Coordinates of C-alpha atoms in Angstrom, one line a residue:
M168 CA -143.2 56.7 115.7
Q169 CA -143.2 56.4 119.5
I170 CA -145.9 59.1 119.9
L171 CA -148.1 57.2 117.4
K172 CA -147.4 53.9 119.2
D173 CA -148.5 55.4 122.5
R174 CA -151.7 56.7 120.9
L175 CA -152.6 53.4 119.3
D176 CA -151.8 51.5 122.5
E177 CA -154.3 53.6 124.3
L178 CA -157.0 52.9 121.6
L179 CA -156.3 49.1 121.9
E180 CA -156.4 49.1 125.7
K181 CA -159.8 51.0 125.8
A182 CA -161.3 48.6 123.2
V183 CA -160.2 45.5 125.2
Q184 CA -161.4 47.0 128.5
S185 CA -164.8 47.8 126.9
G186 CA -165.4 44.1 126.2
A187 CA -165.9 44.6 122.5
V188 CA -162.5 43.1 121.6
A189 CA -160.9 40.0 123.1
G190 CA -157.5 40.5 121.6
Y191 CA -155.9 42.8 119.0
V192 CA -152.5 43.1 117.3
A193 CA -151.5 45.9 114.9
G194 CA -148.5 47.2 113.1
V195 CA -147.5 50.3 111.1
S196 CA -144.5 50.7 108.7
R197 CA -143.5 54.2 107.5
G198 CA -140.5 54.6 105.3
G199 CA -139.1 51.3 106.6
E200 CA -139.5 52.2 110.3
C201 CA -142.0 49.8 112.0
I202 CA -144.0 49.6 115.2
A203 CA -146.0 46.7 116.5
L204 CA -148.3 46.5 119.5
A205 CA -150.8 44.0 121.0
R206 CA -153.4 44.0 123.7
G207 CA -155.8 41.5 125.2
T208 CA -156.2 37.8 125.1
A209 CA -155.3 35.6 122.0
N210 CA -157.3 32.6 123.2
L211 CA -160.1 32.9 125.7
N212 CA -160.0 29.1 126.2
T213 CA -156.5 29.2 127.6
G214 CA -156.0 32.8 128.6
A215 CA -152.9 33.1 126.4
P216 CA -152.1 36.8 125.8
M217 CA -152.1 38.4 122.5
R218 CA -148.5 39.1 121.5
V219 CA -147.0 41.2 118.7
D220 CA -145.8 37.9 117.0
T221 CA -149.2 36.1 117.4
R222 CA -150.5 34.6 114.2
F223 CA -154.1 35.5 113.2
H224 CA -156.4 34.5 110.3
I225 CA -156.1 37.2 107.6
G226 CA -159.4 36.1 106.0
S227 CA -160.2 37.8 102.8
V228 CA -156.9 39.8 102.8
T229 CA -155.9 36.5 101.2
K230 CA -157.6 37.8 98.0
I231 CA -154.6 40.1 97.5
L232 CA -152.3 37.1 97.8
T233 CA -154.4 35.1 95.4
T234 CA -154.3 38.0 92.9
H235 CA -150.5 38.1 93.3
L236 CA -150.1 34.4 92.6
L237 CA -152.3 34.5 89.5
L238 CA -150.6 37.7 88.1
N239 CA -147.2 35.9 88.3
Y240 CA -148.6 33.5 85.7
V241 CA -149.9 36.4 83.7
D242 CA -146.4 37.9 83.8
A243 CA -144.9 34.5 82.7
G244 CA -147.2 34.5 79.7
R245 CA -149.1 31.4 80.7
L246 CA -152.5 33.1 80.8
D247 CA -154.0 36.5 80.1
L248 CA -156.5 38.5 82.1
D249 CA -158.7 38.6 79.0
D250 CA -158.7 34.9 78.6
L251 CA -162.0 33.1 79.0
V252 CA -161.9 31.1 82.2
V253 CA -163.1 28.0 80.4
T254 CA -160.0 28.1 78.2
H255 CA -158.1 26.9 81.3
L256 CA -160.9 25.2 83.2
P257 CA -163.0 23.5 80.4
S258 CA -165.4 21.9 82.8
F259 CA -166.3 25.1 84.7
R260 CA -170.1 25.7 84.5
L261 CA -172.8 27.8 86.2
R262 CA -176.5 27.0 86.3
E263 CA -177.4 29.4 83.4
P264 CA -176.3 28.1 80.0
G265 CA -173.4 30.1 78.7
A266 CA -172.9 32.1 81.8
A267 CA -169.6 30.5 82.8
E268 CA -168.4 30.6 79.2
R269 CA -168.6 34.4 79.2
L270 CA -166.4 35.0 82.2
R271 CA -162.9 36.2 81.7
V272 CA -160.0 35.9 84.2
R273 CA -160.1 39.6 85.2
H274 CA -163.8 39.2 86.2
L275 CA -162.6 36.8 88.9
L276 CA -160.2 39.3 90.5
N277 CA -162.3 42.5 90.5
H278 CA -165.7 41.1 91.8
T279 CA -167.5 41.8 88.6
N280 CA -168.3 38.1 87.6
G281 CA -171.8 38.2 89.1
I282 CA -171.7 34.7 90.5
D283 CA -174.5 34.4 93.0
A284 CA -172.8 32.1 95.6
E285 CA -171.1 34.5 98.0
C286 CA -171.7 32.5 101.2
F287 CA -171.5 29.0 99.6
S288 CA -169.4 26.9 102.0
P289 CA -169.2 23.3 101.0
M290 CA -167.6 20.9 103.5
D291 CA -167.8 17.5 101.7
E292 CA -164.1 17.7 100.7
N293 CA -161.6 19.2 103.1
G294 CA -158.4 17.7 101.6
P295 CA -156.4 18.4 98.5
G296 CA -159.5 18.3 96.3
A297 CA -161.5 21.0 98.3
T298 CA -161.0 23.8 95.7
R299 CA -161.8 21.5 92.8
D300 CA -164.9 20.3 94.6
Y301 CA -166.1 23.8 95.2
V302 CA -165.7 24.8 91.6
E303 CA -167.5 21.7 90.4
K304 CA -170.5 22.5 92.7
L305 CA -170.9 26.0 91.2
R306 CA -172.8 24.4 88.4
D307 CA -175.8 24.7 90.7
F308 CA -175.5 28.4 91.1
G309 CA -176.7 31.3 88.9
T310 CA -175.7 34.9 88.4
L311 CA -176.9 38.3 89.6
F312 CA -175.7 40.2 86.5
G313 CA -173.6 39.8 83.4
P314 CA -169.8 40.0 83.4
G315 CA -168.5 43.5 84.0
E316 CA -171.9 45.0 84.7
A317 CA -171.6 45.7 88.5
V318 CA -169.7 44.8 91.6
H319 CA -170.7 41.9 94.0
Y320 CA -168.1 40.8 96.5
S321 CA -167.1 37.4 95.2
N322 CA -165.7 34.6 97.3
P323 CA -166.6 32.2 94.4
G324 CA -164.6 34.3 91.9
F325 CA -161.5 33.9 94.0
V326 CA -162.0 30.2 94.6
V327 CA -162.2 29.8 90.8
A328 CA -159.0 31.9 90.6
A329 CA -157.4 29.5 93.2
R330 CA -158.4 26.6 91.0
L331 CA -156.6 28.3 88.1
I332 CA -153.5 28.6 90.3
E333 CA -153.7 24.9 91.1
K334 CA -153.9 24.0 87.4
M335 CA -151.0 26.3 86.6
S336 CA -148.8 25.2 89.5
G337 CA -149.6 21.5 89.7
K338 CA -150.0 22.1 93.5
T339 CA -152.8 22.7 95.9
F340 CA -153.6 26.3 96.5
N341 CA -152.1 26.2 100.0
R342 CA -148.9 24.7 98.8
A343 CA -148.6 27.2 95.9
L344 CA -149.2 30.1 98.4
E345 CA -146.4 28.8 100.7
D346 CA -143.9 28.0 97.9
E347 CA -144.6 30.8 95.5
L348 CA -145.4 33.8 97.8
F349 CA -144.6 33.2 101.4
A350 CA -141.1 31.9 100.7
P351 CA -139.9 34.5 98.2
C352 CA -141.4 37.3 100.3
G353 CA -139.7 36.2 103.5
M354 CA -143.0 35.5 105.3
T355 CA -141.5 32.8 107.5
Q356 CA -144.2 32.9 110.2
S357 CA -147.1 32.6 107.8
C358 CA -148.9 29.3 107.2
T359 CA -152.1 27.6 106.0
S360 CA -152.8 24.7 108.2
V361 CA -154.0 23.9 111.8
E362 CA -150.9 21.6 112.1
Q363 CA -148.6 24.6 111.5
A364 CA -150.7 27.0 113.6
V365 CA -150.5 25.0 116.8
L366 CA -146.7 25.3 116.9
H367 CA -146.9 29.0 117.5
S368 CA -149.0 31.6 119.4
H369 CA -152.2 32.0 117.5
A370 CA -155.4 34.0 117.9
V371 CA -158.7 32.2 118.3
G372 CA -161.9 34.0 117.3
A373 CA -164.3 35.4 119.8
F374 CA -168.1 36.0 119.9
P375 CA -170.5 37.3 122.5
D376 CA -172.1 34.4 124.4
P377 CA -175.8 34.4 123.5
A378 CA -176.7 33.8 127.2
T379 CA -174.4 36.2 129.0
G380 CA -173.3 38.7 126.3
K381 CA -169.7 38.2 127.4
L382 CA -167.1 37.2 124.9
R383 CA -166.1 33.6 124.6
A384 CA -164.0 31.6 122.1
T385 CA -165.5 30.4 118.9
L386 CA -166.5 26.8 118.6
S387 CA -164.7 26.3 115.3
F388 CA -161.2 27.4 114.4
M389 CA -161.2 27.7 110.6
L390 CA -163.7 28.1 107.7
P391 CA -164.0 25.2 105.3
A392 CA -160.9 24.4 103.3
S393 CA -162.9 24.8 100.0
L394 CA -162.7 28.6 100.6
A395 CA -158.9 28.6 100.8
G396 CA -158.4 30.9 97.8
A397 CA -161.0 33.4 99.2
G398 CA -159.5 33.5 102.7
A399 CA -160.3 30.4 104.8
T400 CA -156.8 29.0 105.5
P401 CA -154.0 31.6 105.4
M402 CA -152.6 32.9 108.7
S403 CA -149.9 35.4 109.3
T404 CA -148.3 37.8 111.7
V405 CA -148.0 41.6 111.8
A406 CA -144.3 41.4 110.9
D407 CA -144.9 39.2 107.9
M408 CA -147.8 41.3 106.5
L409 CA -145.8 44.5 107.0
R410 CA -143.0 42.9 105.0
Y411 CA -145.5 42.0 102.3
G412 CA -146.9 45.5 102.2
E413 CA -143.4 47.0 101.9
M414 CA -142.8 44.8 98.9
H415 CA -145.9 46.3 97.3
L416 CA -144.5 49.8 98.0
A417 CA -141.1 48.8 96.6
G418 CA -142.6 47.9 93.2
G419 CA -142.6 44.2 93.9
R420 CA -139.1 43.9 95.2
T421 CA -138.5 42.3 98.6
A422 CA -136.1 43.5 101.3
S423 CA -133.7 40.8 100.1
G424 CA -133.7 42.2 96.6
Q425 CA -135.9 39.5 95.0
Q426 CA -138.6 40.5 92.5
A427 CA -141.6 38.8 94.0
L428 CA -144.1 40.4 91.6
A429 CA -143.3 42.4 88.5
T430 CA -143.7 46.2 88.8
E431 CA -146.1 46.1 85.9
Q432 CA -148.4 43.8 87.9
I433 CA -148.1 45.8 91.0
E434 CA -149.4 48.8 89.0
A435 CA -152.1 46.6 87.4
M436 CA -153.4 45.7 90.8
R437 CA -153.9 49.4 91.7
A438 CA -155.4 50.5 88.4
V439 CA -159.2 51.0 88.6
T440 CA -161.0 48.3 86.6
F441 CA -164.6 49.1 87.8
D442 CA -166.3 52.0 89.7
M443 CA -169.8 51.8 91.0
R444 CA -169.5 55.6 91.8
S445 CA -171.0 55.2 95.3
P446 CA -169.2 56.1 98.6
N447 CA -169.9 52.6 100.0
V448 CA -168.4 50.8 97.1
P449 CA -164.8 51.9 96.5
P450 CA -163.4 51.7 93.0
V451 CA -161.8 48.2 92.5
G452 CA -158.6 47.3 90.8
L453 CA -157.4 43.7 90.8
G454 CA -157.6 42.4 94.4
W455 CA -157.3 45.9 95.9
W456 CA -160.0 48.4 96.7
K457 CA -158.9 52.0 96.0
V458 CA -160.3 54.1 98.9
P459 CA -160.0 57.8 99.6
V460 CA -159.4 58.3 103.4
S461 CA -158.5 61.5 105.2
G462 CA -157.5 63.2 102.0
V463 CA -155.2 60.5 100.8
T464 CA -155.6 57.4 98.6
V465 CA -155.1 54.0 100.2
Y466 CA -155.3 50.5 98.7
W467 CA -157.2 48.3 101.1
H468 CA -158.6 44.9 101.8
G469 CA -160.3 43.6 104.9
G470 CA -161.0 40.0 106.1
T471 CA -163.5 38.2 108.2
T472 CA -163.2 34.6 109.4
I473 CA -164.8 32.9 112.4
G474 CA -164.7 35.5 115.2
T475 CA -161.7 37.3 113.7
T476 CA -161.4 40.3 111.4
S477 CA -158.4 41.9 109.8
T478 CA -157.4 45.0 107.8
F479 CA -154.5 45.6 105.4
V480 CA -153.6 49.0 103.9
V481 CA -150.8 50.3 101.7
C482 CA -150.6 54.0 100.9
P483 CA -147.9 54.7 98.3
E484 CA -148.1 58.5 98.7
L485 CA -147.2 58.2 102.4
D486 CA -144.9 55.2 102.1
L487 CA -147.2 53.6 104.6
V488 CA -148.4 50.1 105.5
V489 CA -151.0 49.4 108.2
V490 CA -152.1 45.9 109.2
A491 CA -154.2 44.6 112.1
G492 CA -156.1 41.6 113.3
G493 CA -158.6 41.4 116.1
T494 CA -161.1 39.1 117.7
G495 CA -164.6 40.0 118.9
P496 CA -167.4 42.2 117.5
G497 CA -165.6 45.5 118.0
A498 CA -162.5 44.7 115.9
N499 CA -163.8 46.3 112.7
A500 CA -164.5 49.6 114.4
L501 CA -161.0 49.5 116.0
H502 CA -159.5 48.8 112.5
D503 CA -160.9 52.1 111.4
R504 CA -159.8 54.0 114.4
V505 CA -156.2 52.6 114.1
L506 CA -156.0 53.8 110.4
L507 CA -157.6 57.2 111.1
E508 CA -155.3 57.8 114.1
T509 CA -152.3 56.9 112.0
L510 CA -153.2 59.2 109.2
A511 CA -154.0 62.0 111.7
H512 CA -150.6 61.6 113.2
L513 CA -149.2 62.1 109.7
G514 CA -151.2 65.3 109.3
H515 CA -154.3 64.0 107.5
E516 CA -157.5 64.6 109.4
R517 CA -160.8 62.8 108.9
V518 CA -162.9 63.6 105.8
V519 CA -166.5 62.5 105.5
P520 CA -166.7 60.5 102.2
Y521 CA -169.9 62.1 100.8
R522 CA -171.9 65.3 100.7
R523 CA -175.5 65.5 101.9
T524 CA -177.7 66.8 99.1
P525 CA -181.4 67.6 98.8
L526 CA -183.7 64.7 98.0
T527 CA -185.5 64.6 94.7
R528 CA -186.8 61.0 94.7
P529 CA -189.7 59.6 96.9
M530 CA -188.8 56.9 99.4
S531 CA -191.4 54.7 97.7
D532 CA -188.9 54.3 94.8
Y533 CA -186.7 52.1 97.0
A534 CA -189.3 49.9 98.6
G535 CA -189.3 46.3 97.5
D536 CA -187.5 43.0 97.7
Y537 CA -183.8 42.5 97.1
L538 CA -182.1 39.1 96.8
H539 CA -178.7 37.4 96.6
Y540 CA -177.6 34.0 97.8
P541 CA -178.4 33.4 100.6
M542 CA -180.0 36.6 101.7
H543 CA -183.3 38.4 101.3
L544 CA -183.8 42.1 102.1
R545 CA -187.3 43.7 102.3
V546 CA -187.2 47.5 102.1
V547 CA -190.2 49.2 103.5
N548 CA -191.1 52.9 103.1
V549 CA -191.9 54.4 106.6
A550 CA -192.8 57.9 107.8
N551 CA -190.5 61.0 107.9
E552 CA -188.5 60.1 104.8
R553 CA -187.0 56.9 106.2
L554 CA -186.7 53.3 105.2
S555 CA -186.9 50.1 107.2
V556 CA -184.9 47.1 106.1
Q557 CA -185.5 43.5 107.2
G558 CA -183.0 40.8 106.2
D559 CA -183.2 37.0 106.6
W560 CA -181.7 33.9 105.2
R561 CA -183.4 32.5 102.1
V562 CA -181.2 29.4 102.3
M563 CA -179.5 27.8 105.3
D564 CA -178.2 24.3 104.6
E565 CA -176.2 22.3 107.1
A566 CA -172.8 23.1 105.6
M567 CA -173.5 26.8 105.7
F568 CA -174.9 26.6 109.2
R569 CA -171.9 24.8 110.4
S570 CA -169.5 27.3 108.9
L571 CA -171.3 30.6 109.5
V572 CA -173.6 30.3 112.5
W573 CA -172.8 27.3 114.8
P574 CA -169.3 28.6 115.7
A575 CA -170.9 31.7 117.3
T576 CA -174.0 30.2 118.9
G577 CA -173.6 26.5 119.4
E578 CA -177.3 26.2 118.6
A579 CA -178.8 23.3 116.6
L580 CA -179.7 24.0 113.0
D581 CA -183.4 23.2 113.5
K582 CA -183.7 25.7 116.4
F583 CA -182.8 28.8 114.4
N584 CA -183.2 29.0 110.7
R585 CA -183.0 32.7 110.2
R586 CA -179.6 34.1 111.0
F587 CA -177.3 36.8 109.8
A588 CA -173.7 35.7 109.1
F589 CA -171.2 35.8 111.9
D590 CA -173.1 37.9 114.5
G591 CA -175.1 35.1 116.1
G592 CA -178.3 37.3 115.9
S593 CA -181.6 36.3 114.5
L594 CA -183.7 38.5 112.1
Y595 CA -181.6 41.4 110.8
E596 CA -183.5 44.7 110.9
V597 CA -182.3 48.3 110.6
G598 CA -183.7 51.7 109.9
L599 CA -182.2 53.9 107.2
S600 CA -182.0 57.7 106.9
P601 CA -181.3 59.4 103.6
I602 CA -178.0 61.1 102.9
A603 CA -178.7 61.8 99.2
D604 CA -180.8 60.2 96.5
G605 CA -180.0 56.5 96.5
L606 CA -177.7 56.6 99.6
F607 CA -178.7 55.9 103.1
L608 CA -177.1 55.8 106.6
P609 CA -178.0 53.0 109.0
D610 CA -179.5 54.0 112.4
G611 CA -177.1 54.6 115.2
L612 CA -174.4 56.0 113.0
N613 CA -173.4 59.5 112.0
D614 CA -171.3 61.2 109.3
E615 CA -168.2 61.2 111.5
A616 CA -168.4 57.5 111.9
M617 CA -168.3 57.0 108.2
C618 CA -164.7 58.4 107.8
G619 CA -163.1 55.0 108.1
I620 CA -163.3 52.1 105.6
H621 CA -165.0 49.3 107.5
S622 CA -167.8 51.7 108.6
R623 CA -168.6 53.3 105.2
I624 CA -169.1 50.1 103.3
G625 CA -172.1 49.5 105.7
L626 CA -173.9 52.4 104.0
V627 CA -176.8 51.2 101.8
S628 CA -177.1 52.4 98.2
F629 CA -179.7 51.8 95.5
H630 CA -178.8 51.6 91.8
D631 CA -181.1 51.7 88.8
A632 CA -179.3 53.8 86.3
E633 CA -179.7 53.0 82.6
G634 CA -177.4 50.2 81.6
Q635 CA -176.9 49.0 85.2
P636 CA -178.7 46.1 86.9
A637 CA -181.3 47.4 89.4
G638 CA -180.5 46.5 93.0
A639 CA -179.2 47.6 96.4
H640 CA -175.6 47.6 97.7
T641 CA -174.2 47.2 101.2
R642 CA -171.0 45.8 102.6
L643 CA -169.8 45.4 99.0
R644 CA -172.6 43.0 98.2
F645 CA -175.1 43.6 95.4
M646 CA -178.7 42.5 95.9
R647 CA -180.8 42.2 92.8
R648 CA -184.2 43.9 92.9
A649 CA -186.8 41.1 92.7
D650 CA -190.0 43.0 92.1

């Protein structure tokens, strides 16, 4: 493992020196042997160094934990994955009559519920009622497709799942997570509140300064508490997340011998529940995405919070866990390099996740407008078998602005009303080159760059097969065709 550690350390050092990453911490466990390494600065406000025991926001990796908690109640017989959600949350409603009443519990955990509220970030309630308030406000939102018809990355689905956990446990989501998962899994350095975070070394997100281009600390520490179940509040360390991943590899049994999650539920999380059959949308189980990488199968989830991203991988066939957290715009690319380098060290070289095939459809088939809350994409057919895509916000209320844009820019809401989430840039525009019918590569990228996970989900695919809703897919988000 020392050879691997030296290779990874070199990758981290180069990324930090390039200015793309402020700080980065990573860990690998193989057969119970662990390495951990850290580079850069944890907090650009104070200059505190990133350490191997520095806490970081795990973001949407939380969705694995939310799934775990809910499946414990399934295992106890208190609910079933095929139960209608309204059986347990009778007041749950969406804007379209009958839409909420058709959703089943499993649709919350595999991103097939179709709720069109992915960036909804209410801030009216930040206390114990934040999750309940979020779910109540979903009555103003519609759907992109019917239950089980497609995949659309679903923060709202996991907030509704968190509300189910609150109803089952009689606790807030954060308290249930601490009592029913962190404690039995021995995750003693993990927490869910700012009050706990300040007692220990903790990473603060970083963005490029709009004026200088140099990295600076985010202006906000945490996403709204209403998104706790989707990833706003949980923070962890490399050691704790490696421990948690090892529990998954051990069939739900912790190092201390406690059965934290039934083996049957561990297997249920990995079993494919829906497959869009597109390289940029991995098959999804319950919580986990099942991804082929370098000739092996890994179970993965990533996370994005304010200026911080994370990655979490378990690979049963290699008895492997990889976890990392980084701050700055280059962290996702580094996540991919860390995983690919680890797999190469174990004898598994990079594999491009698609084959280029001759085109049979004209580019004009894809031109049009595509929508989801809060984004609008306009796809334009241009010369030489290429597409141009422009994206902008259809909606930007004050709460969304304060949670998604202001932390990076510090700009006033009325100054910029067209922003793309988290990057601090204005109108989103990119050219696309075809790989095959319905599958496109964004400009500036090549086949080799798509071998990782965080990169390949940025491919753009178009879907209009019989029995499927017509739309476009990128970064795990579905956008309904509007024309």
